[in-house]
């Protein structure tokens, strides 16, 4: 009898267990998914059978983490008995599965009639996660330069002629708010990578729906949906005094969720006087008051400081590339910037056919910039917003989508320029109140002429002006004012996309673009106001082909374009070293951009689950077609600051046990550094690598350990030269071979 009682006691937990069947299917097709790895809290591991089923015995509900090389990792709550069907979302392995929302229209990338590339969170983490530079530079037609840590310049299908510093001539959005200010500049360096989950880049003019900017559009988005309660922490360190750490919390609520993150990054820098220090705090909330509404709100605070080493001559670079320009340290050449953003976004579904998306922001910025020649202080207050209505209907038998809306931005800045005495503000030179406003309306019609043919017609009407009230003028001794109101500009676009098959399509477009001078280009540091500076205007012709082969194992994207730009704005430097701007006639910009990626291995059950190769080529053949300046005829010369050939090669490896490896090679051809094409940045090869291990430790914990190296070939190069520099100060040497490493850990609760 005792033996029977003992057996019952020992077997009692097993008698309480019940069987649960988990059925795994493709969300899109509904097909079962075999060979999905599953891990549960009790450390038990499972693999789905050929019918996509997993059978487990449970005494109580438990969490299960599902992973598959072709699908997104998903965590589900498994009941203690019964059946559970889980629909897994595919990873973006084919172009027809990649959905982008550029031009305010959410469609598969395959059918978008524009040159669009994405930079995903996983691509950002292929490198040292301190900036967007290396990840963006793997995309054809895109070049990001970093003359010193956090000192960015970006060119898309063009040169950095208009950007001696900062980001200009490109429209940037962050979580649907206009992140480019009313004055045309973008404070990209105030963001940490933790504030970015996904990026879409439109190459070429997109003014028909995004307003001013010939260079294209960059749209950043943070994590939009809180689907779990999680605490996470990152830490990394590297050469030249690099330290970065981040703390984050995500909390689900009944009808949404909130997230909070704090990131701190410091570095001494490769060169003398290149230290940087940045703190970024972000709090975001997502709420669904009803099935028809969604509200997003954010607060972003950034405190940024970085030193400016200045450019070197060829002799100084040869002597010691790590030195700063003489005088930069003594004058404390640097930038200190504190920015606070508050944003509110609202989405409303009026009906299954009609919806609206509206966003507002308010921003304050304190900016301080001691430089070798002067000392600048600015305080800015700005606000703005964007609204867009979408209606899906029909015109006869033709399905159509109508999109319309507008955008408005306003900025008021108190700006003072002082003398610089040993790094301190000295006697005031001039003080201005600056008011800038910009607005535009946009309309777009998309017509599905057939089930394979999509026609897009877009149009925007643009308005902009600025006022400069000079309250103090140390030279003229009397107050003055200047105003510039630009004539309204109509920007049209026509595009056509034709689907050749379920996995291939061609597209073509003709689009206009314009870019008025920014207030920093009109009002320069030495006190002059150049009201004669004209807006750039151009027209872009483009054709492209996209295709996927072998169930997404091979993807190809090729685009050819011709962009004719009039009144091109270029820079020159006076004898005092102040950067000034002028219109340079016309430029011809012809190019081809291509990317192909292919998976040599993609096997869920093999040790090496995926081995993927990517190649990207950029051919930019840009010339001055009509440019005479200072008695010199530069017509026919290559456009300053543009490499004619760039080649990217990437290798990505993933294994079943969580080990991964990323290798990137970048070749950049010679770059002309002045309009006369007499000085060049020599061609260079840049090789970066990262290896690591990531794994789920049960259903609650995840861990990643990584290490990497940059500039493995120890090349001598500049990642951002000064163009048309006075006195031969062209070069901003980039770091030699350097190493980094770190760890990430997360816990669900």
XYZ file of C-alpha atoms in Angstrom:
749
model
C 0.000 0.000 0.000
C 2.838 2.378 0.899
C 4.435 1.710 -2.479
C 1.216 2.671 -4.254
C 0.904 5.878 -2.213
C 4.546 6.767 -2.915
C 4.037 6.165 -6.643
C 0.955 8.377 -6.684
C 2.836 11.176 -4.870
C 5.741 10.989 -7.319
C 3.480 10.841 -10.356
C 1.038 13.517 -9.124
C 2.721 16.455 -10.959
C 2.677 14.428 -14.167
C -1.009 13.616 -13.704
C -1.719 17.367 -13.500
C 0.030 18.050 -16.789
C -2.061 18.576 -19.902
C -1.037 18.597 -23.523
C -0.959 21.819 -25.527
C -0.577 21.912 -29.316
C 1.078 25.003 -30.809
C 0.433 25.428 -34.538
C 2.864 27.744 -36.364
C 1.772 29.307 -39.659
C 2.921 32.024 -42.048
C 0.880 35.167 -41.290
C 0.601 36.054 -44.966
C 0.023 32.697 -46.667
C -1.308 30.611 -43.787
C 1.116 27.779 -44.648
C 2.546 25.722 -41.759
C 6.166 26.506 -40.798
C 8.375 23.487 -40.036
C 11.606 23.522 -38.034
C 10.878 26.524 -35.831
C 13.036 26.536 -32.685
C 11.115 27.082 -29.451
C 12.505 27.760 -25.977
C 10.488 27.907 -22.745
C 11.134 29.290 -19.277
C 11.972 25.865 -17.913
C 14.838 25.727 -20.467
C 13.106 23.012 -22.505
C 13.735 23.261 -26.247
C 11.448 22.126 -29.062
C 11.406 22.079 -32.868
C 8.184 22.205 -34.875
C 7.501 19.177 -37.089
C 6.883 19.218 -40.842
C 3.267 20.269 -40.223
C 4.466 23.228 -38.127
C 3.272 21.722 -34.815
C 4.814 21.648 -31.354
C 3.278 19.570 -28.578
C 4.174 20.354 -24.956
C 3.037 19.112 -21.561
C 2.379 21.928 -19.060
C 1.021 22.262 -15.538
C 0.459 26.016 -15.959
C 0.691 28.627 -18.734
C 4.242 29.460 -19.819
C 6.094 31.739 -22.273
C 7.634 30.377 -25.461
C 10.265 32.138 -27.636
C 10.023 31.183 -31.324
C 12.935 31.719 -33.721
C 13.391 30.963 -37.409
C 15.891 32.295 -39.917
C 13.132 33.397 -42.318
C 10.699 34.817 -39.715
C 10.767 37.419 -36.981
C 11.516 36.201 -33.456
C 8.266 36.081 -31.473
C 7.356 35.472 -27.827
C 3.942 33.950 -27.044
C 2.037 32.880 -23.935
C 1.212 29.168 -24.184
C -1.881 27.935 -22.263
C -1.650 24.882 -20.067
C -3.988 22.928 -22.354
C -5.756 23.136 -25.670
C -4.543 24.529 -28.986
C -2.752 27.760 -29.924
C -2.220 29.041 -33.464
C 0.689 31.460 -33.872
C 1.050 33.500 -37.062
C 4.676 34.438 -37.618
C 5.720 37.525 -39.564
C 8.253 36.952 -42.313
C 11.599 38.686 -42.238
C 12.284 41.020 -45.139
C 13.954 38.446 -47.340
C 12.300 39.520 -50.593
C 11.550 42.953 -52.021
C 7.837 42.158 -52.266
C 7.775 41.628 -48.479
C 9.503 44.910 -47.635
C 6.828 47.523 -46.977
C 7.815 51.207 -46.986
C 5.697 54.289 -46.306
C 7.613 56.829 -48.377
C 5.563 59.410 -50.305
C 2.872 58.989 -47.622
C 1.797 55.717 -49.247
C 2.386 52.393 -47.568
C 3.189 49.905 -50.330
C 5.675 47.078 -50.977
C 9.073 48.399 -52.014
C 8.785 46.374 -55.206
C 5.946 48.598 -56.465
C 7.256 51.964 -55.254
C 8.153 54.194 -58.214
C 11.151 55.805 -56.534
C 14.720 55.066 -55.499
C 14.206 54.107 -51.863
C 16.567 52.282 -49.518
C 16.101 51.171 -45.934
C 18.537 51.040 -43.043
C 17.209 48.625 -40.444
C 18.128 48.309 -36.793
C 20.101 45.142 -37.558
C 22.163 47.035 -40.150
C 23.002 49.759 -37.629
C 24.247 47.066 -35.255
C 26.669 45.631 -37.847
C 29.089 48.340 -36.710
C 30.134 50.187 -33.603
C 26.811 51.619 -32.453
C 28.004 55.178 -31.943
C 26.745 56.817 -35.159
C 24.868 56.194 -38.392
C 27.973 56.800 -40.535
C 29.106 53.306 -41.520
C 25.621 51.792 -41.897
C 24.395 54.629 -44.116
C 27.551 54.465 -46.213
C 26.735 50.893 -47.260
C 23.770 52.211 -49.287
C 24.342 53.185 -52.937
C 24.027 56.927 -53.539
C 24.307 57.842 -49.849
C 27.395 59.300 -48.175
C 27.686 60.394 -44.543
C 30.803 62.216 -43.409
C 32.037 62.767 -39.857
C 34.848 65.322 -39.722
C 34.982 64.951 -35.926
C 32.891 62.803 -33.580
C 29.247 63.999 -33.900
C 30.083 66.527 -36.652
C 28.001 65.097 -39.517
C 27.514 65.966 -43.163
C 25.219 63.999 -45.477
C 25.011 63.999 -49.240
C 22.478 61.999 -51.217
C 23.217 61.959 -54.936
C 25.340 65.038 -54.609
C 28.252 66.771 -52.987
C 28.695 68.446 -49.619
C 29.312 71.808 -51.282
C 26.486 73.434 -49.339
C 27.452 71.769 -46.084
C 30.764 73.046 -44.768
C 29.262 71.845 -41.497
C 25.913 70.354 -40.510
C 23.213 68.648 -42.587
C 21.589 70.750 -45.327
C 19.636 70.319 -48.571
C 18.063 67.109 -47.220
C 14.665 66.868 -45.542
C 14.699 64.756 -42.384
C 11.721 63.420 -40.423
C 11.737 61.671 -37.059
C 8.615 59.752 -36.064
C 6.600 61.700 -38.663
C 7.568 65.151 -37.368
C 9.709 67.501 -39.485
C 13.150 67.196 -37.882
C 14.737 69.564 -40.373
C 14.147 73.050 -39.020
C 12.407 75.949 -40.709
C 15.885 77.378 -41.413
C 16.801 74.311 -43.526
C 19.340 72.754 -41.166
C 19.045 69.417 -39.364
C 20.485 68.653 -35.877
C 21.083 64.998 -36.705
C 23.888 64.709 -34.156
C 21.564 65.147 -31.162
C 20.089 61.665 -31.720
C 21.514 58.467 -30.274
C 21.171 55.200 -32.198
C 18.750 53.992 -29.526
C 16.333 56.666 -30.797
C 16.280 54.999 -34.241
C 14.778 51.608 -35.120
C 14.148 51.953 -38.843
C 15.183 54.428 -41.557
C 13.823 55.028 -45.052
C 15.819 57.146 -47.511
C 14.359 58.636 -50.688
C 17.142 59.475 -53.131
C 16.615 62.486 -55.357
C 14.033 65.307 -55.244
C 10.835 64.500 -53.360
C 9.464 68.026 -53.116
C 6.047 67.057 -54.486
C 5.137 65.812 -51.033
C 8.033 66.784 -48.706
C 8.826 70.362 -49.736
C 12.266 71.943 -50.130
C 15.404 69.852 -50.650
C 17.031 68.508 -53.805
C 19.051 65.918 -51.928
C 16.219 63.630 -50.886
C 14.414 62.640 -47.708
C 15.479 60.666 -44.630
C 12.720 59.331 -42.388
C 13.719 57.949 -38.981
C 11.367 56.053 -36.711
C 11.720 54.834 -33.144
C 10.008 51.746 -31.775
C 6.327 52.332 -32.492
C 4.672 49.553 -30.505
C 5.274 48.361 -26.957
C 4.499 44.635 -27.083
C 6.282 43.505 -23.916
C 7.445 44.655 -20.488
C 11.219 44.837 -20.675
C 14.284 46.341 -19.023
C 17.469 46.558 -21.072
C 21.006 47.849 -20.717
C 23.934 48.262 -23.134
C 27.587 49.013 -22.504
C 30.440 49.390 -24.963
C 33.973 50.773 -24.910
C 36.733 51.248 -27.444
C 39.931 52.968 -28.440
C 40.451 56.726 -28.185
C 38.533 56.889 -24.910
C 35.193 55.682 -26.253
C 32.555 54.778 -23.643
C 28.830 54.388 -24.301
C 26.039 53.022 -22.142
C 22.262 52.965 -22.375
C 19.398 52.090 -20.028
C 15.858 51.449 -21.213
C 12.435 50.436 -19.872
C 9.309 49.418 -21.777
C 5.962 49.104 -19.999
C 2.728 47.859 -21.528
C -0.496 49.596 -20.548
C -4.102 48.569 -21.034
C -4.453 50.539 -24.268
C -0.842 51.159 -25.246
C 2.533 51.507 -23.621
C 5.359 53.811 -22.610
C 9.111 53.582 -23.032
C 11.962 55.477 -21.404
C 15.614 55.450 -22.400
C 18.803 57.239 -21.412
C 22.032 57.047 -23.396
C 25.447 58.487 -22.573
C 28.382 58.554 -24.997
C 31.876 59.978 -24.478
C 35.103 59.844 -26.463
C 38.483 61.561 -26.425
C 38.769 61.288 -30.213
C 41.542 60.225 -32.565
C 42.892 63.728 -33.099
C 43.829 66.355 -30.564
C 40.888 68.481 -29.513
C 38.206 66.038 -30.724
C 36.530 65.048 -27.468
C 32.749 64.610 -27.451
C 30.141 64.090 -24.766
C 26.440 63.445 -25.406
C 23.494 62.597 -23.193
C 20.105 61.744 -24.688
C 16.875 61.132 -22.775
C 13.730 59.983 -24.553
C 10.287 59.176 -23.162
C 7.618 57.985 -25.568
C 4.033 56.861 -25.220
C 1.709 55.040 -27.599
C -2.003 54.893 -26.836
C -5.116 53.563 -28.578
C -8.197 55.306 -27.122
C -10.335 53.366 -29.608
C -10.017 51.099 -32.605
C -10.095 54.184 -34.830
C -7.474 56.232 -33.028
C -3.807 56.080 -32.184
C -1.836 58.702 -30.254
C 1.943 58.965 -30.068
C 3.750 61.417 -27.838
C 7.422 61.947 -27.106
C 9.830 64.043 -25.126
C 13.437 64.171 -26.299
C 16.217 65.990 -24.467
C 19.772 66.054 -25.794
C 22.865 67.660 -24.275
C 25.719 67.573 -26.792
C 29.279 68.872 -26.655
C 32.062 68.232 -29.122
C 35.364 69.865 -29.994
C 36.351 71.022 -33.482
C 39.955 70.210 -34.390
C 39.897 72.068 -37.713
C 41.336 71.070 -41.064
C 45.039 70.512 -41.827
C 47.246 71.248 -44.796
C 48.985 68.413 -46.638
C 52.252 69.223 -44.838
C 50.575 69.197 -41.419
C 48.814 65.927 -42.194
C 52.101 64.315 -43.236
C 53.849 65.617 -40.116
C 51.218 64.483 -37.622
C 47.655 63.614 -38.698
C 46.490 63.612 -35.071
C 47.245 67.259 -34.461
C 44.549 69.924 -34.436
C 44.705 73.022 -36.573
C 46.937 75.566 -34.811
C 44.746 77.800 -32.671
C 41.742 75.453 -32.401
C 42.512 74.292 -28.863
C 43.589 77.753 -27.655
C 40.343 79.250 -28.935
C 38.299 76.295 -27.587
C 36.763 75.649 -31.020
C 33.745 73.538 -30.121
C 29.973 73.223 -30.140
C 27.703 72.953 -27.114
C 24.048 72.339 -27.882
C 21.090 71.604 -25.632
C 17.812 70.690 -27.328
C 14.358 69.836 -25.987
C 11.618 68.422 -28.239
C 8.014 67.717 -27.395
C 5.927 65.910 -30.016
C 2.346 64.762 -30.410
C 1.030 62.537 -33.193
C -2.545 61.489 -33.864
C -3.906 58.958 -36.351
C -7.625 58.682 -37.005
C -9.558 56.244 -39.174
C -12.734 57.978 -40.361
C -13.776 54.907 -42.326
C -12.084 51.858 -43.872
C -11.333 54.102 -46.869
C -10.378 57.428 -45.247
C -7.778 58.274 -42.608
C -5.728 61.161 -41.262
C -2.285 61.424 -39.721
C -1.303 64.655 -37.925
C 1.796 65.525 -35.921
C 2.988 68.595 -34.020
C 6.255 69.521 -32.353
C 7.693 72.272 -30.197
C 11.425 72.771 -29.717
C 13.883 74.946 -27.824
C 17.632 74.947 -28.496
C 20.599 76.655 -26.849
C 23.622 76.706 -29.140
C 27.152 77.925 -28.381
C 30.016 77.798 -30.876
C 33.413 79.273 -30.055
C 35.533 79.098 -33.212
C 39.033 80.154 -34.212
C 37.743 83.445 -35.604
C 34.682 84.307 -33.524
C 32.243 83.175 -30.830
C 28.604 82.480 -31.703
C 25.642 82.105 -29.333
C 22.076 81.279 -30.377
C 18.811 80.602 -28.597
C 16.001 79.261 -30.761
C 12.338 78.562 -30.228
C 10.459 76.728 -32.965
C 7.284 74.825 -33.641
C 5.572 73.150 -36.555
C 3.418 70.342 -37.765
C 2.253 68.192 -40.627
C -1.090 66.696 -41.558
C -1.973 64.185 -44.258
C -5.336 62.787 -45.380
C -5.593 59.513 -47.324
C -8.670 58.265 -49.168
C -8.944 54.975 -51.056
C -11.648 54.947 -53.690
C -12.212 54.399 -57.377
C -12.548 56.378 -60.563
C -14.783 54.281 -62.753
C -13.174 50.842 -62.655
C -9.771 52.213 -61.647
C -8.808 51.968 -57.954
C -7.291 55.245 -56.783
C -5.652 56.619 -53.663
C -5.878 60.349 -52.941
C -3.413 61.963 -50.546
C -3.440 65.606 -49.496
C -2.165 67.740 -46.691
C 0.234 70.417 -45.598
C 3.186 71.299 -43.429
C 4.152 74.469 -41.556
C 7.249 75.432 -39.560
C 8.262 78.562 -37.679
C 11.515 79.436 -35.924
C 12.621 82.495 -33.957
C 16.288 82.807 -33.086
C 18.272 85.287 -31.012
C 21.804 85.129 -32.474
C 24.912 86.959 -31.311
C 28.439 86.931 -32.699
C 31.333 87.957 -30.471
C 35.062 88.101 -30.724
C 36.865 85.066 -29.325
C 39.530 85.801 -26.732
C 41.251 82.580 -25.660
C 38.023 80.610 -25.862
C 35.805 83.172 -24.149
C 33.220 85.501 -25.671
C 34.691 88.983 -26.051
C 33.273 92.196 -27.523
C 30.006 91.738 -29.388
C 30.242 92.206 -33.160
C 26.606 91.936 -34.158
C 23.332 90.713 -32.707
C 20.333 89.626 -34.770
C 16.776 88.472 -34.288
C 16.017 85.887 -36.961
C 12.538 84.767 -37.959
C 12.090 81.962 -40.479
C 8.897 80.350 -41.704
C 8.193 77.763 -44.350
C 4.985 76.108 -45.504
C 3.681 73.958 -48.301
C 0.564 72.140 -49.435
C 0.729 68.794 -51.224
C -1.607 66.611 -53.262
C -1.028 63.168 -54.734
C -3.060 60.799 -56.887
C -2.211 57.109 -57.223
C -4.130 55.172 -59.870
C -3.898 51.403 -60.367
C -4.411 51.497 -64.126
C -4.197 47.698 -64.210
C -3.348 45.081 -61.624
C 0.307 45.553 -62.640
C 0.518 49.259 -63.511
C 0.581 52.063 -60.889
C 0.557 55.747 -61.896
C 1.466 58.493 -59.401
C 0.881 62.225 -59.919
C 2.087 64.615 -57.214
C 2.202 68.369 -56.734
C 3.166 70.782 -53.959
C 2.969 74.547 -53.528
C 5.805 75.981 -51.419
C 6.206 79.247 -49.528
C 9.147 80.495 -47.450
C 10.605 83.714 -46.077
C 12.982 85.015 -43.461
C 13.574 88.278 -41.609
C 16.868 89.484 -40.153
C 16.682 92.331 -37.632
C 20.184 93.532 -36.734
C 19.962 95.138 -33.295
C 23.694 95.626 -32.761
C 26.250 96.257 -35.507
C 29.756 97.043 -34.266
C 30.874 98.149 -37.750
C 28.013 100.302 -39.036
C 26.888 101.396 -35.564
C 23.230 101.552 -36.586
C 20.462 98.935 -36.493
C 19.260 97.482 -39.784
C 16.918 94.874 -41.175
C 16.706 92.585 -44.161
C 13.900 90.447 -45.506
C 13.684 87.804 -48.199
C 10.412 86.342 -49.362
C 10.788 83.654 -51.993
C 8.271 83.433 -54.801
C 5.845 80.517 -54.428
C 7.310 77.412 -56.038
C 5.236 74.679 -57.695
C 6.907 71.263 -57.536
C 5.382 68.469 -59.680
C 6.175 64.760 -59.951
C 4.973 61.983 -62.240
C 5.912 58.353 -61.666
C 4.990 54.984 -63.108
C 5.588 51.518 -61.705
C 5.017 48.368 -63.776
C 5.013 44.930 -62.209
C 6.589 42.424 -64.584
C 5.890 39.441 -62.347
C 5.135 38.695 -58.718
C 8.788 39.313 -57.881
C 10.009 41.928 -60.393
C 9.075 45.451 -61.443
C 10.356 48.495 -63.290
C 9.732 52.121 -62.404
C 10.337 55.562 -63.849
C 9.749 59.124 -62.705
C 10.233 62.778 -63.562
C 10.362 65.080 -60.557
C 11.207 68.692 -59.860
C 13.089 69.939 -56.857
C 14.104 73.205 -55.298
C 16.156 74.282 -52.311
C 16.214 77.898 -51.080
C 19.344 79.120 -49.284
C 19.310 78.606 -45.535
C 19.532 81.597 -43.252
C 23.069 80.487 -42.282
C 24.074 80.729 -45.927
C 22.618 84.222 -46.313
C 23.836 85.535 -42.926
C 27.459 84.454 -42.530
C 29.828 84.514 -39.572
C 31.726 87.639 -40.606
C 28.522 89.684 -40.587
C 27.601 90.032 -44.247
C 24.066 89.407 -45.517
C 23.846 88.062 -49.051
C 20.271 88.617 -50.225
C 21.278 87.889 -53.822
C 21.744 84.169 -53.157
C 19.179 82.317 -55.265
C 17.363 79.048 -54.616
C 18.618 75.924 -56.352
C 16.166 74.427 -58.828
C 16.436 71.178 -60.735
C 14.655 68.376 -62.511
C 15.368 64.685 -62.100
C 14.786 61.844 -64.608
C 14.975 58.328 -63.233
C 14.453 54.696 -64.200
C 14.883 51.579 -62.110
C 14.452 47.822 -61.914
C 13.858 45.622 -58.870
C 13.597 41.866 -58.659
C 13.794 38.913 -56.310
C 14.815 35.425 -57.384
C 14.777 31.953 -55.845
C 12.224 32.744 -53.117
C 14.130 35.773 -51.912
C 17.589 34.210 -51.894
C 18.663 36.841 -54.468
C 17.501 40.489 -54.591
C 18.484 43.094 -57.174
C 17.825 46.857 -57.216
C 19.240 49.087 -60.002
C 18.526 52.766 -60.721
C 19.842 55.172 -63.342
C 19.183 58.917 -63.153
C 19.969 62.291 -64.660
C 19.604 65.415 -62.529
C 19.987 68.891 -64.033
C 20.537 71.504 -61.311
C 20.494 75.273 -61.887
C 21.812 77.981 -59.569
C 23.902 75.395 -57.705
C 25.029 76.788 -54.344
C 28.751 76.266 -53.669
C 31.189 77.425 -50.996
C 34.413 79.354 -50.953
C 36.618 80.563 -48.130
C 37.883 84.122 -47.739
C 41.332 85.092 -46.467
C 40.093 85.117 -42.872
C 38.923 81.517 -43.212
C 35.190 82.346 -43.173
C 33.048 80.069 -45.360
C 30.889 82.022 -47.827
C 28.346 80.927 -50.443
C 27.627 81.716 -54.082
C 25.533 80.405 -56.957
C 27.576 78.448 -59.488
C 25.531 78.283 -62.656
C 24.440 74.755 -63.545
C 25.570 71.180 -62.889
C 24.902 67.926 -64.732
C 24.527 64.925 -62.460
C 24.332 61.520 -64.130
C 24.527 58.324 -62.152
C 23.817 54.670 -61.656
C 23.191 52.958 -58.332
C 22.909 49.209 -57.891
C 22.662 46.699 -55.079
C 22.470 42.919 -55.145
C 22.292 40.595 -52.150
C 22.177 36.832 -52.183
C 22.102 34.113 -49.550
C 24.615 31.336 -50.206
C 23.143 29.480 -47.241
C 19.721 29.854 -45.622
C 18.881 26.706 -43.676
C 17.081 26.749 -40.353
C 18.409 23.334 -39.288
C 22.063 23.760 -40.307
C 24.774 25.039 -37.973
C 25.303 27.991 -40.331
C 21.746 29.193 -40.697
C 22.532 32.038 -43.078
C 25.517 33.217 -45.105
C 24.624 36.345 -47.039
C 26.649 38.506 -49.430
C 25.762 42.049 -50.513
C 27.371 44.243 -53.166
C 26.501 47.903 -53.770
C 27.902 50.170 -56.455
C 27.550 53.919 -56.893
C 28.627 55.628 -60.098
C 28.215 59.407 -59.863
C 29.382 61.308 -62.927
C 28.740 64.897 -61.848
C 30.178 67.949 -63.623
C 29.846 71.727 -63.678
C 28.099 72.435 -66.968
C 28.320 76.200 -66.676
C 30.433 77.774 -63.933
C 32.655 80.833 -64.287
C 34.018 82.443 -61.111
C 36.799 84.919 -60.412
C 37.880 84.874 -64.037
C 38.198 81.075 -63.966
C 36.017 78.817 -66.101
C 35.313 75.585 -64.239
C 32.784 74.315 -66.784
C 33.341 70.626 -67.472
C 35.161 70.012 -64.182
C 34.050 67.244 -61.850
C 31.712 68.383 -59.088
C 33.641 69.175 -55.925
C 33.387 66.637 -53.098
C 31.962 63.744 -55.150
C 33.617 60.364 -55.626
C 32.863 59.013 -59.125
C 32.981 55.375 -57.988
C 32.087 53.734 -54.695
C 31.873 49.985 -54.090
C 30.545 48.171 -51.018
C 30.964 44.457 -50.209
C 29.328 42.882 -47.165
C 29.418 39.374 -45.694
C 26.966 38.396 -42.943
C 26.997 35.058 -41.123
C 24.504 33.726 -38.579
C 24.681 30.399 -36.747
C 22.178 28.309 -34.874
C 23.992 28.737 -31.544
C 23.853 32.542 -31.823
C 27.338 33.357 -33.083
C 27.367 35.960 -35.854
C 29.986 37.764 -37.927
C 29.784 40.860 -40.144
C 32.487 42.011 -42.551
C 32.282 45.207 -44.608
C 34.593 46.492 -47.321
C 34.186 49.968 -48.819
C 36.137 51.396 -51.744
C 35.949 55.158 -52.353
C 37.536 56.627 -55.488
C 39.463 59.914 -55.681
C 37.448 62.952 -54.543
C 38.128 66.453 -55.966
C 38.453 68.944 -53.111
C 38.313 72.212 -55.063
C 36.378 73.524 -58.039
C 39.560 73.694 -60.142
C 40.095 69.911 -59.612
C 43.737 70.487 -58.667
C 43.541 68.863 -55.206
C 42.137 65.382 -54.508
C 41.453 63.076 -51.592
C 43.181 59.868 -52.637
C 41.152 56.688 -53.097
C 40.988 54.379 -50.090
C 39.742 50.976 -48.943
C 37.949 50.802 -45.600
C 37.385 47.437 -43.908
C 35.265 47.007 -40.755
C 34.355 43.822 -38.898
C 32.179 42.766 -35.981
C 31.651 39.393 -34.337
C 29.414 38.444 -31.462
C 27.074 36.013 -29.771
C 23.434 36.607 -28.930
C 20.979 34.245 -27.327
C 17.771 33.992 -25.342
C 18.471 32.711 -21.849
C 15.086 31.193 -21.239
C 11.992 33.126 -22.230
C 12.783 36.175 -20.088
C 16.456 36.999 -20.533
C 18.437 37.854 -23.655
C 22.160 38.513 -23.880
C 24.588 39.724 -26.541
C 28.362 40.025 -26.367
C 30.263 41.607 -29.266
C 33.616 42.965 -30.408
C 34.754 44.689 -33.549
C 37.411 46.587 -35.439
C 37.303 49.623 -37.716
C 39.734 50.506 -40.499
C 41.407 47.096 -40.368
C 43.747 48.030 -43.243
C 44.945 51.056 -41.254
C 44.248 53.386 -44.165
C 45.134 57.075 -44.074
C 42.020 58.934 -45.217
C 39.652 61.766 -44.367
C 35.995 61.064 -43.643
C 34.886 64.578 -44.559
C 37.242 67.098 -46.110
C 36.929 70.870 -46.202
C 36.073 71.908 -49.760
C 37.567 74.934 -51.547
C 39.549 75.591 -48.382
C 41.714 78.702 -48.079
C 45.406 78.139 -47.369
C 45.309 74.478 -48.380
C 43.516 73.368 -45.199
C 41.543 70.561 -46.848
C 42.114 67.510 -44.649
C 40.271 66.166 -41.602
C 42.107 62.872 -40.913
C 39.974 59.969 -39.736
C 40.944 57.378 -37.144
C 43.457 54.634 -37.885
C 42.829 50.989 -36.940
C 40.834 50.802 -33.710
C 38.868 48.289 -31.671
C 35.714 48.194 -29.554
C 33.576 45.726 -27.629
C 30.481 45.571 -25.498
C 27.550 43.727 -24.012
C 23.743 44.025 -24.176
C 21.344 42.458 -21.731
C 17.571 42.494 -21.467
C 14.931 41.078 -19.126
C 11.203 40.699 -19.690
C 9.030 41.113 -16.636
